[in-house]
Each structure stands twice: as C-alpha cells, then as structure tokens.
CSV table of C-alpha atoms in Angstrom, one decimal:
chain,number,residue,atom,x,y,z
A,1,MET,CA,11.7,-23.8,-39.8
A,2,LYS,CA,11.6,-20.2,-40.1
A,3,ILE,CA,9.5,-18.6,-37.6
A,4,LEU,CA,8.3,-15.0,-37.4
A,5,TYR,CA,8.1,-13.2,-33.8
A,6,ALA,CA,6.5,-9.9,-33.5
A,7,VAL,CA,6.4,-7.4,-30.8
A,8,GLN,CA,4.6,-5.2,-29.4
A,9,GLY,CA,6.7,-1.8,-29.1
A,10,THR,CA,4.2,-0.1,-26.9
A,11,GLY,CA,4.8,-0.6,-22.9
A,12,ASN,CA,8.7,-2.2,-22.0
A,13,GLY,CA,6.7,-5.2,-20.6
A,14,HIS,CA,6.5,-6.6,-23.9
A,15,ILE,CA,10.2,-5.8,-25.3
A,16,THR,CA,11.5,-7.5,-21.6
A,17,ARG,CA,8.9,-10.1,-22.2
A,18,ALA,CA,10.5,-10.8,-25.5
A,19,MET,CA,14.2,-10.6,-24.3
A,20,GLU,CA,13.9,-13.9,-23.0
A,21,ILE,CA,11.6,-15.7,-25.5
A,22,ILE,CA,13.8,-15.0,-28.0
A,23,PRO,CA,16.9,-17.0,-27.0
A,24,TYR,CA,14.7,-20.1,-27.2
A,25,LEU,CA,13.0,-19.3,-30.7
A,26,GLU,CA,16.5,-19.1,-32.2
A,27,LYS,CA,17.1,-22.4,-31.0
A,28,LYS,CA,14.8,-23.7,-32.9
A,29,GLY,CA,14.7,-22.4,-36.6
A,30,GLU,CA,15.5,-19.3,-38.3
A,31,LEU,CA,14.0,-16.7,-36.8
A,32,ASP,CA,12.9,-12.7,-37.9
A,33,ILE,CA,12.1,-10.2,-35.4
A,34,LEU,CA,9.1,-7.5,-36.0
A,35,VAL,CA,8.6,-4.8,-33.5
A,36,SER,CA,6.1,-2.1,-34.0
A,37,GLY,CA,4.9,1.1,-31.8
A,38,ILE,CA,7.3,3.9,-30.4
A,39,GLN,CA,6.4,4.0,-26.8
A,40,SER,CA,8.8,1.7,-24.9
A,41,ASP,CA,11.9,2.5,-23.1
A,42,ILE,CA,14.1,-0.3,-24.1
A,43,GLU,CA,15.9,-1.4,-27.4
A,44,LEU,CA,15.8,-5.3,-27.7
A,45,PRO,CA,19.5,-6.7,-27.6
A,46,PHE,CA,18.5,-8.7,-30.8
A,47,LYS,CA,18.9,-7.7,-34.9
A,48,VAL,CA,15.2,-6.4,-35.5
A,49,LYS,CA,14.2,-7.3,-38.9
A,50,TYR,CA,11.2,-5.6,-39.6
A,51,LYS,CA,10.9,-2.1,-37.1
A,52,PHE,CA,6.9,-0.8,-38.0
A,53,ASN,CA,5.1,2.5,-36.8
A,54,GLY,CA,1.8,0.2,-35.8
A,55,MET,CA,-1.0,1.7,-34.0
A,56,SER,CA,1.0,2.7,-30.7
A,57,PHE,CA,-1.0,3.9,-28.1
A,58,ILE,CA,0.4,7.6,-26.2
A,59,PHE,CA,0.3,8.0,-22.2
A,60,GLY,CA,-1.5,10.5,-21.2
A,61,LYS,CA,-0.2,13.0,-18.3
A,62,LYS,CA,-3.6,12.4,-16.3
A,63,GLY,CA,-3.6,9.0,-15.6
A,64,GLY,CA,-4.6,7.5,-18.7
A,65,VAL,CA,-3.8,7.1,-22.3
A,66,ASP,CA,-3.9,10.6,-25.0
A,67,PHE,CA,-6.6,9.9,-27.2
A,68,TRP,CA,-5.5,12.9,-28.6
A,69,LYS,CA,-1.7,12.5,-29.7
A,70,THR,CA,-2.6,8.9,-30.5
A,71,PHE,CA,-4.7,10.2,-33.5
A,72,VAL,CA,-2.5,12.4,-34.1
A,73,LYS,CA,0.3,10.0,-34.2
A,74,LEU,CA,-2.0,7.2,-36.3
A,75,ASN,CA,-1.3,7.5,-39.9
A,76,SER,CA,-3.6,4.6,-40.8
A,77,LEU,CA,-2.7,4.4,-44.5
A,78,LYS,CA,1.0,3.5,-43.6
A,79,LEU,CA,-0.4,1.0,-41.5
A,80,LEU,CA,-2.6,-0.5,-44.2
A,81,ASN,CA,0.7,-0.2,-45.9
A,82,GLU,CA,2.7,-2.0,-43.3
A,83,ILE,CA,-0.1,-4.0,-43.4
A,84,LYS,CA,0.6,-5.5,-46.9
A,85,GLN,CA,4.0,-5.6,-47.5
A,86,LEU,CA,4.7,-8.2,-45.1
A,87,ASP,CA,4.8,-11.3,-46.3
A,88,VAL,CA,4.2,-14.2,-43.8
A,89,LYS,CA,4.1,-17.1,-46.6
A,90,ASN,CA,6.6,-18.3,-46.4
A,91,TYR,CA,6.8,-18.9,-42.5
A,92,ASP,CA,6.3,-21.9,-40.5
A,93,LEU,CA,5.6,-20.5,-37.6
A,94,ILE,CA,4.1,-16.7,-36.5
A,95,ILE,CA,3.8,-15.7,-32.9
A,96,SER,CA,2.3,-12.3,-31.7
A,97,ASP,CA,2.9,-10.8,-28.6
A,98,PHE,CA,-0.2,-8.7,-29.2
A,99,GLU,CA,1.3,-7.0,-32.1
A,100,PRO,CA,-1.1,-5.7,-35.2
A,101,VAL,CA,1.3,-5.9,-38.5
A,102,SER,CA,2.1,-9.4,-38.2
A,103,CYS,CA,-1.9,-10.4,-36.9
A,104,TRP,CA,-3.2,-8.5,-39.3
A,105,ALA,CA,-1.0,-9.4,-42.3
A,106,ALA,CA,-1.9,-13.6,-41.2
A,107,ILE,CA,-5.3,-12.7,-42.0
A,108,LYS,CA,-4.7,-11.3,-45.4
A,109,ALA,CA,-2.4,-14.6,-46.2
A,110,LYS,CA,-4.8,-16.8,-44.5
A,111,ARG,CA,-2.2,-18.2,-42.2
A,112,ILE,CA,-2.2,-19.4,-38.4
A,113,CYS,CA,-1.2,-16.1,-36.3
A,114,ILE,CA,0.0,-17.4,-32.1
A,115,GLY,CA,-0.9,-15.3,-30.1
A,116,LEU,CA,1.4,-15.0,-27.0
A,117,SER,CA,0.9,-12.1,-24.7
A,118,ASN,CA,-0.7,-11.1,-21.4
A,119,GLN,CA,-3.5,-9.7,-23.3
A,120,VAL,CA,-5.2,-12.8,-24.6
A,121,ALA,CA,-5.3,-14.1,-20.5
A,122,THR,CA,-6.8,-11.7,-20.0
A,123,LEU,CA,-10.3,-12.5,-21.9
A,124,HIS,CA,-9.9,-16.1,-20.8
A,125,PRO,CA,-13.5,-16.9,-19.5
A,126,LEU,CA,-11.5,-18.2,-16.0
A,127,ALA,CA,-10.4,-14.5,-15.5
A,128,PRO,CA,-11.3,-11.6,-13.1
A,129,GLN,CA,-13.6,-9.4,-14.6
A,130,PRO,CA,-14.3,-5.8,-13.9
A,131,LYS,CA,-17.7,-4.2,-13.1
A,132,SER,CA,-18.2,-1.8,-15.4
A,133,ASN,CA,-19.0,-3.1,-19.1
A,134,ASP,CA,-15.9,-1.0,-21.2
A,135,ILE,CA,-17.7,-2.2,-24.5
A,136,ILE,CA,-15.8,-0.5,-26.9
A,137,GLY,CA,-12.6,-1.3,-24.7
A,138,ARG,CA,-13.4,-5.2,-25.1
A,139,LEU,CA,-13.6,-4.5,-29.0
A,140,VAL,CA,-10.3,-3.5,-28.6
A,141,LEU,CA,-9.0,-6.3,-26.8
A,142,GLN,CA,-10.3,-8.8,-28.9
A,143,ASN,CA,-9.7,-7.0,-33.1
A,144,TYR,CA,-6.8,-4.9,-32.4
A,145,ALA,CA,-4.2,-7.9,-32.7
A,146,PRO,CA,-6.6,-10.9,-33.5
A,147,THR,CA,-4.8,-14.5,-33.4
A,148,THR,CA,-6.0,-17.6,-34.4
A,149,TYR,CA,-4.9,-19.3,-31.2
A,150,ASN,CA,-3.9,-18.1,-27.9
A,151,TYR,CA,-1.1,-18.8,-25.1
A,152,GLY,CA,-1.4,-16.0,-22.3
A,153,PHE,CA,0.1,-14.5,-19.2
A,154,HIS,CA,-1.2,-13.9,-16.0
A,155,PHE,CA,-0.2,-13.2,-12.8
A,156,LYS,CA,-1.6,-16.7,-11.7
A,157,SER,CA,-2.0,-19.7,-14.1
A,158,LEU,CA,-5.8,-19.9,-15.4
A,159,ASP,CA,-5.4,-23.4,-17.4
A,160,ALA,CA,-2.7,-25.1,-19.9
A,161,ASN,CA,-2.5,-22.6,-22.1
A,162,VAL,CA,-2.4,-19.3,-19.6
A,163,PHE,CA,1.1,-19.6,-17.7
A,164,THR,CA,2.6,-17.2,-14.6
A,165,PRO,CA,4.4,-14.3,-15.8
A,166,ILE,CA,7.9,-14.7,-17.9
A,167,ILE,CA,10.3,-13.0,-14.9
A,168,ARG,CA,13.4,-12.2,-17.2
A,169,LYS,CA,17.0,-13.8,-15.8
A,170,GLN,CA,18.1,-9.7,-15.0
A,171,VAL,CA,15.2,-9.7,-12.3
A,172,ARG,CA,15.8,-13.6,-11.4
A,173,GLU,CA,19.5,-12.6,-10.1
A,174,LEU,CA,18.1,-9.8,-7.8
A,175,ILE,CA,18.5,-10.4,-4.5
A,176,PRO,CA,15.9,-8.5,-2.5
A,177,THR,CA,16.8,-6.1,0.4
A,178,ASN,CA,15.1,-3.4,2.3
A,179,GLU,CA,16.2,0.2,2.4
A,180,GLY,CA,12.4,1.7,3.1
A,181,HIS,CA,11.9,3.4,0.1
A,182,TYR,CA,8.9,3.1,-2.5
A,183,THR,CA,9.5,2.7,-6.1
A,184,VAL,CA,6.7,4.5,-8.3
A,185,TYR,CA,6.5,4.1,-12.0
A,186,LEU,CA,3.3,5.8,-13.4
A,187,PRO,CA,3.6,6.7,-16.6
A,188,SER,CA,0.8,7.6,-17.4
A,189,TYR,CA,0.8,10.9,-14.9
A,190,ASN,CA,3.2,13.8,-15.3
A,191,ASP,CA,5.7,14.3,-12.8
A,192,GLU,CA,3.7,17.5,-11.1
A,193,GLN,CA,0.5,15.4,-10.3
A,194,ILE,CA,2.5,12.8,-8.8
A,195,VAL,CA,4.5,15.1,-6.4
A,196,LYS,CA,1.2,17.3,-5.8
A,197,ARG,CA,0.2,14.4,-4.1
A,198,LEU,CA,3.1,12.2,-2.9
A,199,LYS,CA,4.3,15.3,-0.6
A,200,LYS,CA,1.3,14.9,1.7
A,201,ILE,CA,2.5,11.2,2.4
A,202,GLU,CA,5.8,12.7,4.9
A,203,GLY,CA,8.1,10.4,6.5
A,204,VAL,CA,8.6,8.0,3.3
A,205,GLN,CA,10.9,8.3,0.6
A,206,TRP,CA,9.5,8.0,-2.7
A,207,GLU,CA,11.9,6.8,-5.3
A,208,VAL,CA,9.4,7.9,-8.6
A,209,PHE,CA,10.4,6.8,-12.5
A,210,SER,CA,9.4,9.4,-15.0
A,211,LYS,CA,8.9,9.1,-18.7
A,212,HIS,CA,8.3,12.6,-18.9
A,213,ASN,CA,11.8,13.8,-17.4
A,214,LYS,CA,15.2,13.9,-18.4
A,215,GLU,CA,16.6,14.9,-15.6
A,216,GLU,CA,17.2,13.7,-11.8
A,217,LYS,CA,15.0,16.3,-9.5
A,218,VAL,CA,14.8,16.0,-5.8
A,219,PHE,CA,11.5,17.3,-4.2
A,220,LYS,CA,11.8,17.3,-0.5
A,221,ASN,CA,11.6,13.5,0.4
A,222,ILE,CA,10.7,12.7,-3.2
A,223,THR,CA,13.2,12.2,-6.1
A,224,ILE,CA,12.4,12.0,-9.6
A,225,HIS,CA,14.7,9.9,-11.8
A,226,PRO,CA,14.4,9.7,-15.9
A,227,ILE,CA,13.5,5.9,-17.0
A,228,ASN,CA,16.7,4.4,-17.1
A,229,SER,CA,16.8,0.5,-16.7
A,230,GLU,CA,19.6,-0.7,-14.4
A,231,LYS,CA,18.9,2.3,-12.1
A,232,PHE,CA,15.1,0.9,-11.9
A,233,LEU,CA,16.1,-2.5,-11.4
A,234,LYS,CA,18.3,-1.3,-8.3
A,235,SER,CA,15.4,1.0,-6.8
A,236,ILE,CA,12.7,-1.7,-6.8
A,237,ALA,CA,15.2,-4.3,-5.6
A,238,SER,CA,15.5,-2.4,-2.3
A,239,ALA,CA,12.5,-1.1,-2.0
A,240,LYS,CA,10.0,-1.3,0.7
A,241,GLY,CA,6.8,-1.5,-1.9
A,242,VAL,CA,5.9,-0.6,-5.2
A,243,PHE,CA,3.6,1.8,-6.7
A,244,CYS,CA,2.2,1.4,-10.4
A,245,ASN,CA,-0.4,1.3,-12.6
A,246,ALA,CA,-1.7,-2.5,-13.1
A,247,GLY,CA,0.6,-3.3,-16.5
A,248,PHE,CA,1.6,-6.7,-16.4
A,249,GLY,CA,5.7,-6.0,-16.5
A,250,THR,CA,6.3,-4.4,-13.2
A,251,ALA,CA,3.9,-5.5,-11.3
A,252,SER,CA,4.8,-9.3,-11.6
A,253,GLU,CA,8.6,-8.2,-11.2
A,254,ALA,CA,7.4,-6.3,-7.9
A,255,LEU,CA,5.3,-9.7,-7.0
A,256,PHE,CA,8.5,-12.0,-8.0
A,257,LEU,CA,10.8,-9.9,-5.6
A,258,LYS,CA,7.9,-10.3,-2.3
A,259,LYS,CA,7.6,-6.5,-2.8
A,260,LYS,CA,4.8,-5.2,-0.8
A,261,LEU,CA,2.4,-3.5,-4.1
A,262,LEU,CA,0.0,-1.2,-4.6
A,263,VAL,CA,-1.6,-0.7,-8.2
A,264,VAL,CA,-3.5,2.0,-10.6
A,265,PRO,CA,-5.3,1.0,-13.7
A,266,MET,CA,-4.6,3.0,-16.5
A,267,LYS,CA,-7.4,5.0,-17.7
A,268,LYS,CA,-9.5,4.2,-20.6
A,269,GLN,CA,-7.3,0.9,-21.1
A,270,LEU,CA,-9.4,-1.9,-20.5
A,271,GLU,CA,-6.8,-4.6,-20.0
A,272,GLN,CA,-5.1,-2.8,-17.0
A,273,PHE,CA,-8.8,-2.7,-15.2
A,274,PHE,CA,-8.6,-7.2,-16.1
A,275,ASN,CA,-5.1,-6.7,-14.2
A,276,ALA,CA,-6.1,-5.0,-11.3
A,277,GLU,CA,-9.6,-7.5,-10.6
A,278,MET,CA,-7.3,-10.2,-10.8
A,279,LEU,CA,-4.4,-8.6,-8.6
A,280,LEU,CA,-7.0,-7.7,-6.1
A,281,SER,CA,-8.4,-11.6,-6.0
A,282,MET,CA,-5.2,-12.2,-5.2
A,283,GLY,CA,-5.2,-9.3,-2.4
A,284,VAL,CA,-3.3,-7.2,-3.5
A,285,PRO,CA,-4.9,-3.5,-2.9
A,286,VAL,CA,-6.1,-1.1,-6.2
A,287,ILE,CA,-7.3,1.9,-6.4
A,288,ARG,CA,-9.1,3.3,-8.9
A,289,LYS,CA,-7.9,6.7,-9.4
A,290,PHE,CA,-5.1,8.4,-8.4
A,291,ASN,CA,-6.3,11.8,-6.7
A,292,SER,CA,-6.3,13.3,-3.1
A,293,ASP,CA,-9.2,11.0,-1.9
A,294,SER,CA,-6.6,8.4,-2.8
A,295,ILE,CA,-4.1,9.3,-0.1
A,296,PRO,CA,-5.5,8.0,3.2
A,297,LEU,CA,-5.6,4.5,0.8
A,298,ILE,CA,-2.5,4.6,0.3
A,299,ARG,CA,-1.3,5.5,3.4
A,300,ALA,CA,-3.2,2.8,4.8
A,301,TRP,CA,-1.0,0.3,2.4
A,302,ILE,CA,2.0,1.8,3.8
A,303,LEU,CA,1.4,1.0,7.3
A,304,ASN,CA,0.1,-2.9,6.0
A,305,ASP,CA,3.1,-4.9,5.6
A,306,THR,CA,1.2,-7.5,4.2
A,307,THR,CA,2.3,-8.9,0.9
A,308,VAL,CA,1.1,-11.5,-1.7
A,309,LYS,CA,2.9,-14.9,-2.2
A,310,VAL,CA,3.6,-15.9,-5.7
A,311,ASP,CA,5.4,-19.0,-7.7
A,312,TYR,CA,7.0,-17.8,-10.7
A,313,PRO,CA,8.7,-20.7,-11.8
A,314,ASP,CA,11.1,-20.2,-14.8
A,315,ASN,CA,9.1,-21.9,-17.6
A,316,THR,CA,9.7,-20.2,-21.0
A,317,GLU,CA,11.7,-23.1,-22.7
A,318,LYS,CA,8.7,-25.5,-21.9
A,319,ILE,CA,5.9,-23.2,-23.1
A,320,ILE,CA,7.9,-22.4,-26.7
A,321,ASP,CA,8.4,-26.2,-27.0
A,322,LEU,CA,3.9,-26.4,-26.3
A,323,ILE,CA,4.1,-24.3,-29.3
A,324,ILE,CA,6.1,-25.5,-31.8
A,325,GLU,CA,5.0,-28.7,-30.6
A,326,ASN,CA,1.1,-28.0,-31.2
A,327,HIS,CA,1.6,-26.0,-34.2
A,328,ALA,CA,4.9,-25.9,-36.3
A,329,GLY,CA,4.2,-26.6,-40.0
A,330,ARG,CA,0.6,-26.0,-39.8
A,331,GLN,CA,0.3,-22.3,-40.7
A,332,LYS,CA,-2.6,-22.8,-43.3
A,333,MET,CA,-5.9,-21.5,-42.1
A,334,ASP,CA,-8.9,-24.1,-41.9
A,335,THR,CA,-12.0,-22.9,-43.8
A,336,ASN,CA,-14.0,-23.3,-40.6
A,337,LEU,CA,-11.8,-21.0,-38.7
A,338,GLU,CA,-11.3,-18.2,-41.4
A,339,SER,CA,-12.6,-15.1,-40.0
A,340,ASP,CA,-14.8,-12.2,-40.9
A,341,HIS,CA,-11.7,-9.9,-40.5
A,342,TYR,CA,-10.6,-11.2,-44.4
A,343,SER,CA,-12.9,-8.7,-45.5
A,344,LEU,CA,-11.1,-5.4,-45.1
A,345,PHE,CA,-8.7,-7.1,-47.3
A,346,GLN,CA,-11.1,-8.4,-50.5
C-alpha cells in the first residue's frame, strides 16, 4: 500500500503531531511525506519526499497574522504549479494535516483525501462556536485544505471521529514539577510588547520563548529565550503555569502536564477562537487581547491555582488503524462526492 502523508509546516503543532503519526504509517505501507509551509521551528526527523512552499500564514508582532508579509510571501502561480506537479494517482491513501497542496492535488485528480487535524474538528457541529461571525475566517477554514472525509483532534472528544490530542512521546515521558516560574509562548507578539506588559506583574518569574530573538536576554524578572525545543520542554514541565496563544499543540501539552493554563487567541485566526471557546467551556481562562487592560485578568489567573483535569490516552495507533480500515484502497472519488473545487482545474 502506498501512502501519502502531507503536513502543514506553519506552526509547530502539526510537525510534533506528525512525529507521532509517521512511525505508525510506516508500519502500514510505503510512506511518502510531504511538508509545505515556512513557519515551523521544528524539522521532521524523517525523510521528506516533497517540500513545497505551499501557502503559509506569517506570524506578525502585534498579536495576529501579518497579512502583508503573508501576501508578499504568497506566490499563487508557484502554488498552482506545486498542485499541478504533485501526482497523487498512484497512492492508495492520502492523508492531509491541513496541508493545501495535497488536498488540491487530490481534487484535481478526483481522489479521496482524508483530513486529520485540529482544524477540521473546530468546524464540528458539537464544537463550541465563537460569538463573532467571521465569514471570511470560516471560508478559509473550509477551503484552505478541503478534504473528503475528516478525522479531527480537539481538547476533548466530540464523537467517534474527533479524538483527544496526540501528545508526543517526549512530553509523555516528562515528570512535571513546579519551580514557580511561568512559561510564555506568544509567537504573534514581539518581545517589546511582551516585556512591556509582563513587567507590570512583579514577583513573578516569566520564561518567554520568542520567534523574534536569536539570543537570550534578561529584563529583571523576565527571561527571553530563543526557540529551543529541549529548553521549552524543560521550562513547561517545571512551570507553575503556561500562558500562550490558543493554538492546539502547546495548550494540549500544558493540559496533559497538569499545568494551569491561560490563552489569548491570535487575531484573525478563526481556528484559535474556536479553540478558545472549547477551552473556556472546560474551565480554562481566556483573554481576548493581550494589552494593558488584560493585566488584572493575568494577575487574577496567577492567584488562582485551579487546573483543568484531562485524560489524553495514547490512541495514535488506533486512529491510524481506523482510517486504514475505512479508507485504504478506496481512493477514487465517487460522483456524489465530487466538489465544486474541481472547476479550478478544468
């Protein structure tokens, strides 16, 4: 059996999840790996057959996506050529973790593509919905990487096809302690903004991990670390609490390690607002913006030692077995499943 597993390279969560999924896929057949995107800080420790530019969202420094840099980096003609040059007809199974080139190539070839990501779960009818109706954001979620069948991950299971998070082996092997500091990962804010706000909260040690700095810096009770996976894991394992964006990976790992958690959704990233609503329903505090007005809310979170209890078993192999049982070798698109997306390639 030939398998194509395509991974979104924007953000670290997709890559860390792939690290756990790939060994099980390798046991099931001949595996080819595709990665597109340019924003991950982590490299896959596996041979990648296809490396594409894809369609990456570029993190800004003011709490959200930098749409200008995203537009500048986007080469639509190159993206279309990547889609056209990817031949998926010989694969018995195509799985995409919110990766657009593989999804659109499958549409072009009229092949079934299986979605396996947090993003597909956010659109589940049982998932809590953000109050604001972001029509454009919803269209992006639905059409960025369109798939035929979906299996998703959320902070709690919603049905037989929406599972609890995959927690990487490195995190499962950690022994949580409490050394009193707070770990911060807010890649959409620049260091100056983070320091300006956190320095107002005295008597707290902050360990900030930054995408925007290449060397360690100390500002009184705030230490800025460049992104480093080992240091980050050590910090989060020994932290009293974790303050991060409402992305899926870091928040899931913090909950698994029984850390108290505070999240702020990244502006213009609808999936993070879906994530935030789910976390809020579970008892995790959410701030809508990280600014001067949020300082009292952060102080209140520091004073409250309540943690949210979760059960995240290691069910990765069962998920892969389920997908293979349901879809392996059934890659030709049925007529009644054909999508309007095909017209792009006519």
